[in-house]
Amino acid sequence: MDVVPEIFPCEQDRAEFCHFAGLPGIELYQAHITRYAFAPHTHEAFGIGTIEAGAQRFRYRGVQYVAPQHSLVMMNPDELHTGESACTAGWRYRMIYIDPEEIASLTGDRHWWFGDALRTDIRLARPVSALLSQMWQAQSSLERQSTLMQLLEYLRPIARQAGARKSEGAHRFDLVKSYIRQNLAEPIRLEELAALVSLSPWHFLRSFSTHFHVTPHQMLMAFRLYEAKQRLAAGESAALVAAAVGLTDQAHLTRAFAQRYGITPGRFQKQVYCAR
């Protein structure tokens, strides 16, 4: 019987999530990973974090990166990416995921965008790491909110240096991406996706993979699991979540969720419900 354990296959690997009632649109994450390899997944939020020890290898926007100790990692919303260790000791890191609307609400600025996915600079990484740690350990909403504002103030010049998101114009595959997101629970076929952009399935698959650096199925699964994550955090049962996002059953959800986030749905819910 194929069952994902409640912990990583390697006992050295661990991951923790945390949500806070007073900070909507914010998720904290910390982990130490040695052997686990994260499948392509996405966050509809800015993902900002630091490598505190070891080194991570990840693929982002079609480029392979290696992030060593004292690196600052900056991922824009809705970008699929992977993650695995780049050394035998693995990597220890902290992340914060911030909803774009929350940034806009707090800063009044709707044009955050990071041009660089990786910066290796101890002068940038150490203060960010310290603030993320302080947020995790904060004993009150006021302390946590104040620390978040400090973090945003620290990151704002970096985002502005990259400038607002470069206008690339609408791409015809954006229609396909939107269709996939709107039909998560449906049995989508390659032919119907190809028809949206008037291509044969063969040419569509090749062109789509070249443009997004993932297959349509990988994108569908990434969107399904992100939606599942949001529903689980809202308190829905795993069985209902599985059905709502188009997965076969609860066991399918458990396997797929753990593959992308390194934690089972049950443990994820327990962690985020421990919000202080």
XYZ file of N, CA and C in Angstrom:
828
model
N 0.855 -1.202 0.000
C 0.000 0.000 0.000
C 0.882 1.239 0.000
N 0.654 2.133 -0.996
C 1.493 3.319 -1.161
C 0.973 4.440 -0.263
N 1.637 4.647 0.845
C 1.214 5.670 1.801
C 2.376 6.619 2.063
N 2.122 7.912 1.956
C 3.159 8.895 2.266
C 3.262 9.027 3.773
N 4.448 8.897 4.350
C 4.584 9.006 5.795
C 4.317 10.418 6.281
N 4.070 10.545 7.549
C 3.808 11.856 8.132
C 5.073 12.708 8.249
N 6.210 12.115 7.947
C 7.462 12.856 7.923
C 8.174 12.534 6.622
N 9.227 13.267 6.299
C 9.985 13.001 5.093
C 10.603 11.615 5.136
N 10.895 11.020 3.958
C 11.582 9.728 3.930
C 12.934 9.772 4.639
N 13.622 10.911 4.531
C 14.898 11.079 5.239
C 14.615 11.768 6.574
N 15.030 11.128 7.669
C 14.701 11.650 8.996
C 15.334 13.004 9.276
N 16.342 13.391 8.494
C 16.974 14.697 8.697
C 16.148 15.831 8.103
N 15.229 15.498 7.198
C 14.442 16.521 6.524
C 13.233 16.928 7.368
N 12.953 18.207 7.362
C 11.786 18.697 8.095
C 11.302 20.010 7.473
N 10.027 20.280 7.627
C 9.451 21.518 7.115
C 8.320 21.958 8.030
N 8.198 23.261 8.228
C 7.145 23.810 9.083
C 6.509 25.028 8.417
N 5.181 25.093 8.494
C 4.423 26.238 8.007
C 3.781 26.942 9.189
N 3.486 28.225 9.009
C 2.761 28.939 10.051
C 1.947 30.076 9.431
N 0.682 30.152 9.815
C -0.202 31.257 9.451
C -0.584 31.982 10.741
N -0.929 33.261 10.612
C -1.314 34.046 11.780
C -2.629 34.753 11.513
N -3.527 34.670 12.469
C -4.854 35.255 12.313
C -4.794 36.752 12.036
N -3.835 37.438 12.617
C -3.741 38.885 12.448
C -2.990 39.320 11.214
N -2.502 38.351 10.416
C -1.743 38.693 9.209
C -2.292 37.919 8.012
N -3.402 38.358 7.458
C -3.950 37.678 6.280
C -3.002 37.814 5.094
N -2.963 36.794 4.271
C -2.112 36.868 3.090
C -0.649 36.632 3.361
N -0.311 36.129 4.569
C 1.086 35.900 4.945
C 1.255 34.445 5.373
N 2.294 33.819 4.870
C 2.638 32.464 5.300
C 4.139 32.397 5.568
N 4.501 31.852 6.721
C 5.907 31.643 7.046
C 6.243 30.174 6.867
N 7.475 29.929 6.451
C 7.911 28.561 6.192
C 9.386 28.453 6.547
N 9.749 27.364 7.211
C 11.156 27.107 7.486
C 11.405 25.616 7.332
N 12.588 25.265 6.839
C 12.846 23.853 6.547
C 14.335 23.569 6.516
N 14.649 22.293 6.692
C 15.991 21.769 6.486
C 15.827 20.523 5.628
N 16.329 20.569 4.402
C 16.132 19.501 3.436
C 17.496 18.964 2.988
N 17.637 17.648 3.024
C 18.892 17.042 2.571
C 18.701 16.226 1.293
N 17.660 15.420 1.249
C 17.487 14.526 0.102
C 16.221 14.758 -0.699
N 15.266 15.435 -0.124
C 13.979 15.570 -0.788
C 14.085 16.505 -1.992
N 13.388 16.165 -3.079
C 13.345 17.017 -4.269
C 11.895 17.440 -4.494
N 11.646 18.722 -4.486
C 10.295 19.244 -4.639
C 9.897 19.268 -6.114
N 8.740 18.704 -6.415
C 8.208 18.732 -7.772
C 7.817 20.171 -8.126
N 7.645 20.471 -9.433
C 7.236 21.835 -9.806
C 5.962 22.255 -9.083
N 6.004 23.434 -8.487
C 4.835 23.949 -7.781
C 4.839 25.464 -7.875
N 3.765 26.072 -7.425
C 3.629 27.514 -7.565
C 3.022 28.124 -6.313
N 3.206 29.418 -6.165
C 2.585 30.201 -5.098
C 2.028 31.456 -5.748
N 0.794 31.781 -5.461
C 0.235 33.029 -5.983
C 0.589 34.159 -5.026
N 1.851 34.209 -4.701
C 2.365 35.182 -3.735
C 3.845 35.378 -4.016
N 4.380 36.475 -3.501
C 5.829 36.651 -3.551
C 6.463 35.682 -2.559
N 7.480 34.955 -2.998
C 8.220 34.061 -2.120
C 9.611 34.628 -1.892
N 9.893 35.028 -0.666
C 11.166 35.681 -0.344
C 11.802 34.937 0.811
N 13.063 34.588 0.675
C 13.697 33.836 1.742
C 15.206 33.858 1.682
N 15.801 33.174 2.638
C 17.254 33.150 2.742
C 17.741 31.724 2.960
N 18.924 31.449 2.447
C 19.592 30.176 2.677
C 20.520 30.377 3.872
N 20.206 29.726 4.977
C 20.980 29.933 6.195
C 22.168 28.984 6.298
N 22.091 27.837 5.615
C 23.200 26.885 5.629
C 23.062 25.972 4.420
N 24.175 25.451 3.920
C 24.144 24.547 2.792
C 23.901 25.271 1.478
N 23.311 24.564 0.527
C 23.044 25.139 -0.794
C 21.840 24.457 -1.423
N 21.056 25.252 -2.149
C 19.861 24.752 -2.819
C 20.011 24.903 -4.328
N 19.496 23.940 -5.050
C 19.386 24.034 -6.503
C 17.911 24.139 -6.850
N 17.560 25.101 -7.696
C 16.163 25.226 -8.099
C 16.067 25.716 -9.541
N 14.960 25.337 -10.172
C 14.676 25.777 -11.536
C 13.544 26.789 -11.479
N 13.769 27.933 -12.113
C 12.809 29.040 -12.048
C 12.852 29.786 -13.373
N 11.696 29.888 -14.032
C 11.592 30.549 -15.336
C 12.576 29.963 -16.349
N 12.751 28.640 -16.294
C 13.575 27.951 -17.268
C 15.065 27.993 -17.013
N 15.472 28.581 -15.880
C 16.900 28.703 -15.561
C 17.209 27.905 -14.299
N 18.327 27.195 -14.297
C 18.789 26.473 -13.117
C 19.655 27.394 -12.265
N 19.346 27.495 -10.982
C 20.110 28.315 -10.045
C 20.678 27.438 -8.939
N 21.801 27.854 -8.386
C 22.331 27.266 -7.166
C 22.473 28.393 -6.153
N 21.755 28.263 -5.048
C 21.753 29.291 -4.008
C 22.588 28.810 -2.824
N 23.769 29.383 -2.606
C 24.596 28.971 -1.472
C 24.182 29.676 -0.187
N 24.884 29.380 0.874
C 24.630 30.030 2.159
C 24.715 31.546 2.012
N 23.858 32.241 2.752
C 23.780 33.701 2.749
C 23.259 34.238 1.417
N 22.392 33.457 0.753
C 21.725 33.927 -0.457
C 20.342 34.457 -0.119
N 19.891 35.410 -0.914
C 18.528 35.907 -0.838
C 17.800 35.431 -2.089
N 16.716 34.678 -1.890
C 15.924 34.147 -2.999
C 14.643 34.949 -3.110
N 14.287 35.368 -4.332
C 13.113 36.215 -4.541
C 12.329 35.679 -5.724
N 11.139 35.170 -5.468
C 10.299 34.609 -6.518
C 9.021 35.415 -6.650
N 8.673 35.731 -7.875
C 7.457 36.482 -8.140
C 6.242 35.562 -8.117
N 5.053 36.114 -7.940
C 3.859 35.277 -7.875
C 3.627 34.473 -9.143
N 3.034 33.289 -8.950
C 2.546 32.467 -10.061
C 3.661 32.005 -10.997
N 4.849 31.756 -10.455
C 5.957 31.228 -11.245
C 6.272 29.824 -10.747
N 6.157 28.835 -11.617
C 6.460 27.471 -11.206
C 7.956 27.306 -10.961
N 8.284 26.513 -9.948
C 9.690 26.300 -9.620
C 9.858 24.961 -8.913
N 11.083 24.516 -8.828
C 11.415 23.262 -8.161
C 12.348 23.565 -6.996
N 12.879 22.525 -6.358
C 13.841 22.724 -5.268
C 14.455 21.406 -4.854
N 15.786 21.396 -4.692
C 16.487 20.213 -4.210
C 17.835 20.642 -3.662
N 18.474 19.741 -2.950
C 19.760 20.057 -2.355
C 20.852 20.114 -3.421
N 21.786 21.037 -3.239
C 22.927 21.146 -4.140
C 24.213 20.666 -3.465
N 24.091 20.068 -2.276
C 25.256 19.551 -1.565
C 24.817 18.411 -0.658
N 25.746 17.624 -0.195
C 25.407 16.442 0.606
C 24.765 16.809 1.941
N 25.086 17.982 2.465
C 24.534 18.396 3.753
C 23.131 18.980 3.638
N 22.648 19.161 2.422
C 21.338 19.754 2.238
C 21.356 21.262 2.410
N 20.174 21.821 2.648
C 20.105 23.269 2.866
C 19.038 23.607 3.901
N 19.340 24.602 4.714
C 18.411 25.102 5.722
C 17.992 26.500 5.318
N 16.688 26.775 5.337
C 16.241 28.059 4.816
C 14.951 28.524 5.470
N 14.674 29.798 5.306
C 13.444 30.421 5.779
C 12.791 31.154 4.611
N 11.463 31.113 4.571
C 10.733 31.806 3.513
C 9.539 32.540 4.110
N 9.134 33.597 3.419
C 7.851 34.236 3.694
C 7.135 34.364 2.358
N 5.852 34.021 2.350
C 5.022 34.159 1.160
C 4.020 35.268 1.433
N 4.063 36.292 0.575
C 3.255 37.488 0.797
C 2.345 37.721 -0.402
N 1.053 37.750 -0.168
C 0.081 38.010 -1.219
C 0.312 39.416 -1.791
N 0.315 39.567 -3.117
C 0.529 40.894 -3.714
C -0.437 41.948 -3.213
N -1.696 41.552 -2.973
C -2.676 42.518 -2.479
C -2.344 42.985 -1.067
N -1.727 42.111 -0.282
C -1.318 42.502 1.066
C -0.179 43.514 1.002
N 0.763 43.311 0.083
C 1.836 44.286 -0.103
C 1.254 45.631 -0.526
N 0.320 45.588 -1.474
C -0.299 46.830 -1.935
C -1.027 47.537 -0.802
N -1.716 46.762 0.040
C -2.454 47.342 1.161
C -1.516 47.992 2.180
N -0.395 47.332 2.438
C 0.516 47.820 3.468
C 1.418 48.949 2.987
N 1.806 48.915 1.719
C 2.791 49.882 1.211
C 2.191 50.923 0.267
N 0.986 50.641 -0.271
C 0.403 51.539 -1.249
C 1.042 51.430 -2.611
N 1.842 50.405 -2.810
C 2.598 50.235 -4.050
C 2.174 48.938 -4.727
N 1.644 49.032 -5.939
C 1.193 47.849 -6.663
C 2.196 47.397 -7.724
N 3.395 47.889 -7.681
C 4.339 47.585 -8.752
C 5.581 46.853 -8.275
N 5.431 46.047 -7.242
C 6.562 45.237 -6.817
C 6.829 44.165 -7.860
N 8.085 43.958 -8.153
C 8.490 42.867 -9.032
C 9.996 42.686 -8.894
N 10.405 41.461 -8.734
C 11.834 41.180 -8.582
C 12.412 40.688 -9.898
N 13.395 41.401 -10.395
C 14.050 41.010 -11.637
C 15.059 39.904 -11.422
N 15.626 39.829 -10.217
C 16.619 38.805 -9.895
C 15.994 37.753 -8.992
N 16.163 36.491 -9.371
C 15.659 35.407 -8.528
C 16.618 35.111 -7.387
N 17.882 35.496 -7.538
C 18.897 35.113 -6.557
C 19.938 36.211 -6.400
N 20.253 36.528 -5.159
C 21.362 37.426 -4.840
C 22.167 36.795 -3.712
N 23.446 36.658 -3.926
C 24.318 36.086 -2.908
C 25.092 37.221 -2.254
N 24.567 37.670 -1.136
C 25.145 38.820 -0.446
C 24.758 38.722 1.028
N 25.724 38.490 1.877
C 25.466 38.321 3.301
C 24.840 39.570 3.911
N 25.148 40.743 3.338
C 24.594 41.992 3.873
C 23.104 42.111 3.602
N 22.626 41.411 2.580
C 21.189 41.374 2.302
C 20.507 40.224 3.033
N 21.167 39.064 2.995
C 20.522 37.853 3.512
C 20.398 37.841 5.031
N 21.416 38.262 5.741
C 21.382 38.165 7.203
C 20.262 38.980 7.838
N 20.074 40.242 7.465
C 18.966 41.004 8.079
C 17.600 40.403 7.749
N 17.416 39.930 6.511
C 16.143 39.313 6.144
C 15.914 38.056 6.971
N 16.944 37.241 7.112
C 16.835 36.019 7.912
C 16.480 36.335 9.356
N 17.107 37.360 9.913
C 16.845 37.746 11.297
C 15.403 38.213 11.480
N 14.887 38.978 10.515
C 13.513 39.469 10.612
C 12.509 38.324 10.460
N 12.794 37.367 9.581
C 11.903 36.219 9.429
C 11.866 35.393 10.709
N 13.023 35.228 11.320
C 13.085 34.503 12.589
C 12.317 35.252 13.667
N 12.443 36.557 13.695
C 11.753 37.378 14.690
C 10.240 37.290 14.515
N 9.776 37.272 13.261
C 8.345 37.139 13.011
C 7.820 35.812 13.538
N 8.598 34.750 13.315
C 8.174 33.421 13.747
C 8.057 33.348 15.268
N 8.964 34.008 15.970
C 9.028 33.917 17.424
C 8.235 35.001 18.141
N 7.676 35.943 17.383
C 6.949 37.062 17.997
C 5.826 36.570 18.899
N 5.607 37.270 20.001
C 4.624 36.860 20.996
C 3.306 37.611 20.908
N 3.214 38.570 19.978
C 1.962 39.322 19.850
C 1.770 39.744 18.401
N 0.520 40.064 18.063
C 0.220 40.526 16.713
C 0.941 41.840 16.413
N 1.006 42.722 17.413
C 1.672 44.004 17.215
C 3.138 43.814 16.869
N 3.812 42.927 17.604
C 5.226 42.674 17.331
C 5.403 42.069 15.934
N 4.508 41.151 15.579
C 4.602 40.484 14.289
C 4.356 41.473 13.150
N 3.340 42.336 13.306
C 3.040 43.324 12.278
C 4.174 44.335 12.126
N 4.748 44.735 13.254
C 5.854 45.694 13.208
C 7.059 45.087 12.492
N 7.325 43.819 12.764
C 8.452 43.150 12.119
C 8.210 43.001 10.625
N 6.962 42.699 10.246
C 6.633 42.599 8.828
C 6.875 43.916 8.118
N 6.504 45.020 8.749
C 6.728 46.329 8.137
C 8.219 46.620 7.986
N 9.009 46.206 8.966
C 10.461 46.353 8.852
C 10.990 45.550 7.675
N 10.479 44.350 7.526
C 10.917 43.493 6.428
C 10.569 44.114 5.077
N 9.334 44.614 4.940
C 8.923 45.232 3.684
C 9.745 46.484 3.379
N 10.051 47.232 4.414
C 10.876 48.432 4.224
C 12.274 48.055 3.737
N 12.762 46.945 4.239
C 14.090 46.478 3.839
C 14.085 45.970 2.391
N 12.992 45.316 1.995
C 12.928 44.713 0.666
C 12.501 45.704 -0.420
N 11.838 46.755 -0.029
C 11.274 47.668 -1.016
C 12.299 48.218 -2.003
N 13.474 48.656 -1.564
C 14.458 49.153 -2.534
C 14.925 48.072 -3.514
N 14.938 46.830 -3.071
C 15.363 45.747 -3.954
C 14.329 45.536 -5.039
N 13.061 45.577 -4.667
C 11.998 45.420 -5.653
C 11.995 46.591 -6.619
N 12.173 47.780 -6.104
C 12.166 48.954 -6.967
C 13.385 48.991 -7.875
N 14.485 48.456 -7.435
C 15.677 48.407 -8.273
C 15.407 47.553 -9.509
N 14.636 46.484 -9.307
C 14.262 45.633 -10.426
C 13.208 46.314 -11.286
N 12.466 47.268 -10.693
C 11.443 47.988 -11.413
C 10.133 47.231 -11.452
N 9.126 47.853 -12.001
C 7.843 47.171 -12.175
C 8.022 46.050 -13.167
N 7.110 45.103 -13.142
C 7.209 43.941 -14.029
C 7.272 44.393 -15.474
N 8.256 43.849 -16.168
C 8.424 44.201 -17.573
C 7.175 43.802 -18.352
N 6.704 44.729 -19.146
C 5.520 44.422 -19.935
C 5.919 43.553 -21.115
N 5.471 42.314 -21.108
C 5.815 41.388 -22.162
C 4.676 41.244 -23.166
N 3.539 41.893 -22.890
C 2.395 41.748 -23.741
C 1.714 40.410 -23.502
N 0.483 40.336 -23.881
C -0.262 39.097 -23.692
C 0.265 38.032 -24.652
N 0.456 36.839 -24.159
C 0.877 35.713 -24.981
C -0.325 34.810 -25.178
N -0.425 34.164 -26.334
C -1.605 33.358 -26.608
C -1.746 32.191 -25.637
N -0.638 31.741 -25.055
C -0.725 30.652 -24.091
C -1.253 31.108 -22.736
N -1.355 32.426 -22.528
C -1.974 32.912 -21.290
C -3.436 32.475 -21.227
N -4.075 32.362 -22.401
C -5.448 31.877 -22.460
C -5.519 30.432 -21.971
N -4.534 29.636 -22.357
C -4.482 28.236 -21.935
C -4.259 28.154 -20.428
N -3.346 28.962 -19.934
C -3.053 28.988 -18.507
C -4.303 29.350 -17.707
N -5.041 30.331 -18.172
C -6.267 30.743 -17.499
C -7.312 29.628 -17.554
N -7.392 28.957 -18.678
C -8.351 27.860 -18.831
C -8.045 26.725 -17.862
N -6.776 26.388 -17.740
C -6.373 25.334 -16.809
C -6.759 25.719 -15.385
N -6.475 26.953 -15.006
C -6.777 27.403 -13.648
C -8.277 27.379 -13.361
N -9.092 27.675 -14.358
C -10.540 27.748 -14.167
C -11.221 26.383 -14.243
N -10.492 25.356 -14.644
C -11.089 24.027 -14.811
C -10.294 22.959 -14.067
N -9.886 23.278 -12.852
C -9.032 22.378 -12.084
C -9.664 21.016 -11.848
N -10.951 20.999 -11.625
C -11.618 19.744 -11.268
C -12.078 18.948 -12.478
N -11.820 19.458 -13.687
C -12.292 18.794 -14.895
C -11.212 17.886 -15.491
N -11.617 16.839 -16.201
C -10.654 15.953 -16.871
C -10.165 16.575 -18.179
N -9.258 17.513 -18.089
C -8.783 18.265 -19.248
C -7.989 17.355 -20.192
N -8.224 17.527 -21.490
C -7.509 16.755 -22.503
C -6.592 17.667 -23.309
N -5.525 17.091 -23.811
C -4.540 17.851 -24.575
C -5.173 18.495 -25.809
N -6.088 17.764 -26.454
C -6.705 18.270 -27.670
C -7.483 19.565 -27.421
N -8.183 19.649 -26.295
C -8.971 20.848 -26.034
C -8.083 22.047 -25.715
N -6.944 21.809 -25.073
C -6.008 22.903 -24.821
C -5.394 23.389 -26.125
N -5.010 22.457 -26.984
C -4.410 22.823 -28.264
C -5.391 23.604 -29.125
N -6.675 23.226 -29.053
C -7.694 23.901 -29.862
C -7.875 25.362 -29.453
N -7.596 25.667 -28.199
C -7.736 27.046 -27.726
C -6.819 27.997 -28.473
N -5.689 27.487 -28.952
C -4.720 28.335 -29.662
C -4.490 27.848 -31.086
N -5.419 27.034 -31.574
C -5.417 26.585 -32.973
C -4.119 25.891 -33.379
N -3.660 24.971 -32.539
C -2.466 24.201 -32.842
C -2.794 22.714 -32.766
N -1.997 21.913 -33.421
C -2.129 20.478 -33.254
C -1.612 20.118 -31.872
N -2.090 19.027 -31.271
C -1.584 18.628 -29.952
C -0.060 18.515 -29.927
N 0.533 17.998 -30.984
C 1.991 17.834 -31.054
C 2.709 19.179 -30.951
N 2.319 20.124 -31.810
C 2.978 21.436 -31.801
C 2.626 22.237 -30.548
N 1.406 22.059 -30.068
C 1.019 22.766 -28.849
C 1.882 22.336 -27.666
N 2.043 21.028 -27.474
C 2.806 20.532 -26.337
C 4.241 21.035 -26.372
N 4.864 20.981 -27.537
C 6.251 21.460 -27.677
C 6.349 22.954 -27.390
N 5.434 23.738 -27.949
C 5.484 25.193 -27.778
C 5.149 25.610 -26.354
N 4.138 24.966 -25.762
C 3.746 25.264 -24.386
C 4.902 24.987 -23.429
N 5.534 23.843 -23.571
C 6.638 23.467 -22.685
C 7.819 24.409 -22.843
N 8.059 24.867 -24.060
C 9.146 25.822 -24.294
C 8.842 27.160 -23.634
N 7.579 27.581 -23.703
C 7.204 28.888 -23.154
C 7.166 28.906 -21.632
N 6.556 27.868 -21.023
C 6.370 27.860 -19.576
C 7.380 26.988 -18.829
N 8.187 26.209 -19.546
C 9.206 25.345 -18.937
C 8.612 24.213 -18.114
N 7.339 23.935 -18.296
C 6.668 22.783 -17.694
C 5.647 22.261 -18.702
N 5.192 21.035 -18.501
C 4.136 20.498 -19.356
C 2.774 20.999 -18.865
N 1.735 20.892 -19.707
C 0.390 21.279 -19.237
C -0.034 20.489 -17.994
N 0.310 19.202 -17.938
C -0.068 18.409 -16.776
C 0.646 18.892 -15.519
N 1.923 19.238 -15.633
C 2.652 19.755 -14.473
C 2.043 21.061 -13.990
N 1.625 21.923 -14.929
C 0.984 23.172 -14.541
C -0.357 22.902 -13.868
N -1.141 21.991 -14.430
C -2.429 21.643 -13.837
C -2.251 21.141 -12.415
N -1.292 20.249 -12.200
C -1.072 19.710 -10.861
C -0.588 20.788 -9.901
N 0.259 21.691 -10.390
C 0.730 22.781 -9.532
C -0.435 23.658 -9.088
N -1.336 23.985 -10.010
C -2.495 24.806 -9.673
C -3.446 24.056 -8.745
N -3.638 22.760 -9.002
C -4.506 21.964 -8.137
C -3.982 21.924 -6.709
N -2.683 21.714 -6.571
C -2.125 21.587 -5.223
C -2.075 22.931 -4.505
N -1.894 24.023 -5.244
C -1.935 25.335 -4.590
C -3.349 25.618 -4.083
N -4.347 25.308 -4.917
C -5.734 25.499 -4.485
C -6.043 24.612 -3.292
N -5.520 23.378 -3.322
C -5.723 22.473 -2.188
C -5.118 23.055 -0.923
N -3.971 23.652 -1.048
C -3.292 24.252 0.106
C -4.140 25.365 0.708
N -4.726 26.195 -0.136
C -5.572 27.287 0.353
C -6.812 26.743 1.051
N -7.412 25.706 0.496
C -8.614 25.128 1.088
C -8.314 24.424 2.413
N -7.188 23.735 2.466
C -6.806 23.080 3.714
C -6.562 24.115 4.809
N -5.912 25.208 4.439
C -5.648 26.272 5.418
C -6.930 26.905 5.918
N -7.979 26.852 5.089
C -9.278 27.412 5.487
C -10.086 26.431 6.326
N -9.560 25.208 6.512
C -10.216 24.247 7.389
C -11.038 23.166 6.712
N -11.027 23.098 5.383
C -11.784 22.068 4.695
C -11.140 20.703 4.911
N -11.937 19.662 4.902
C -11.406 18.314 5.089
C -10.650 17.876 3.851
N -9.663 17.002 4.046
C -8.838 16.540 2.935
C -9.666 15.848 1.862
N -10.666 15.073 2.268
C -11.504 14.362 1.298
C -12.271 15.338 0.404
N -12.842 16.393 1.004
C -13.575 17.384 0.219
C -12.640 18.178 -0.671
N -11.461 18.485 -0.157
C -10.474 19.233 -0.937
C -10.050 18.435 -2.165
N -9.787 17.155 -1.985
C -9.375 16.308 -3.102
C -10.404 16.352 -4.221
N -11.662 16.224 -3.866
C -12.731 16.241 -4.873
C -12.842 17.612 -5.531
N -12.686 18.662 -4.748
C -12.857 20.020 -5.256
C -11.789 20.405 -6.272
N -10.598 19.843 -6.159
C -9.507 20.224 -7.063
C -9.256 19.177 -8.146
N -10.106 18.161 -8.226
C -9.995 17.217 -9.319
C -9.057 16.048 -9.121
N -8.692 15.755 -7.865
C -7.845 14.602 -7.604
C -8.708 13.369 -7.330
N -8.136 12.199 -7.540
C -8.909 10.965 -7.475
C -9.561 10.740 -6.123
N -8.766 10.887 -5.059
C -9.264 10.657 -3.704
C -8.295 11.269 -2.704
N -8.558 11.051 -1.435
C -7.715 11.634 -0.387
C -6.283 11.114 -0.456
N -6.113 9.840 -0.800
C -4.769 9.271 -0.898
C -3.974 9.955 -2.020
N -4.654 10.253 -3.119
C -4.002 10.961 -4.227
C -3.566 12.355 -3.775
N -4.451 13.033 -3.055
C -4.106 14.354 -2.520
C -2.883 14.266 -1.614
N -2.863 13.275 -0.737
C -1.757 13.139 0.213
C -0.432 12.942 -0.513
N -0.423 12.044 -1.499
C 0.817 11.794 -2.232
C 1.277 13.034 -2.980
N 0.353 13.661 -3.710
C 0.718 14.805 -4.535
C 1.111 16.015 -3.696
N 0.386 16.254 -2.603
C 0.676 17.395 -1.728
C 2.063 17.253 -1.102
N 2.366 16.053 -0.602
C 3.665 15.821 0.018
C 4.791 15.947 -0.989
N 4.545 15.547 -2.223
C 5.570 15.625 -3.252
C 5.937 17.066 -3.566
N 4.959 17.955 -3.490
C 5.221 19.352 -3.846
C 5.589 20.237 -2.662
N 5.061 19.927 -1.479
C 5.316 20.790 -0.333
C 6.115 20.121 0.779
N 6.401 18.837 0.626
C 7.229 18.161 1.615
C 6.539 17.893 2.938
N 5.228 17.876 2.918
C 4.479 17.675 4.156
C 3.096 17.142 3.774
N 2.505 16.295 4.602
C 1.178 15.773 4.297
C 0.107 16.822 4.596
N -1.064 16.694 3.976
C -2.147 17.648 4.260
C -2.513 17.713 5.743
N -2.514 16.562 6.420
C -2.867 16.549 7.840
C -1.886 17.330 8.692
N -0.608 17.115 8.462
C 0.401 17.852 9.237
C 0.378 19.334 8.903
N 0.136 19.651 7.620
C 0.042 21.061 7.227
C -1.083 21.751 7.993
N -2.261 21.120 8.039
C -3.384 21.736 8.752
C -3.075 21.914 10.232
N -2.446 20.921 10.857
C -2.107 21.033 12.273
C -1.170 22.213 12.521
N -0.202 22.392 11.622
C 0.751 23.483 11.800
C 0.101 24.862 11.654
N -0.697 25.038 10.593
C -1.262 26.363 10.388
C -2.348 26.693 11.399
N -2.953 25.668 12.032
C -3.944 25.919 13.064
C -3.310 26.296 14.390
N -1.988 26.167 14.465
C -1.295 26.549 15.699
C -0.910 28.022 15.681
N -1.580 28.796 14.837
C -1.289 30.226 14.743
C -1.410 30.892 16.102
N -0.428 31.746 16.368
C -0.421 32.399 17.694
C -0.967 33.795 17.603
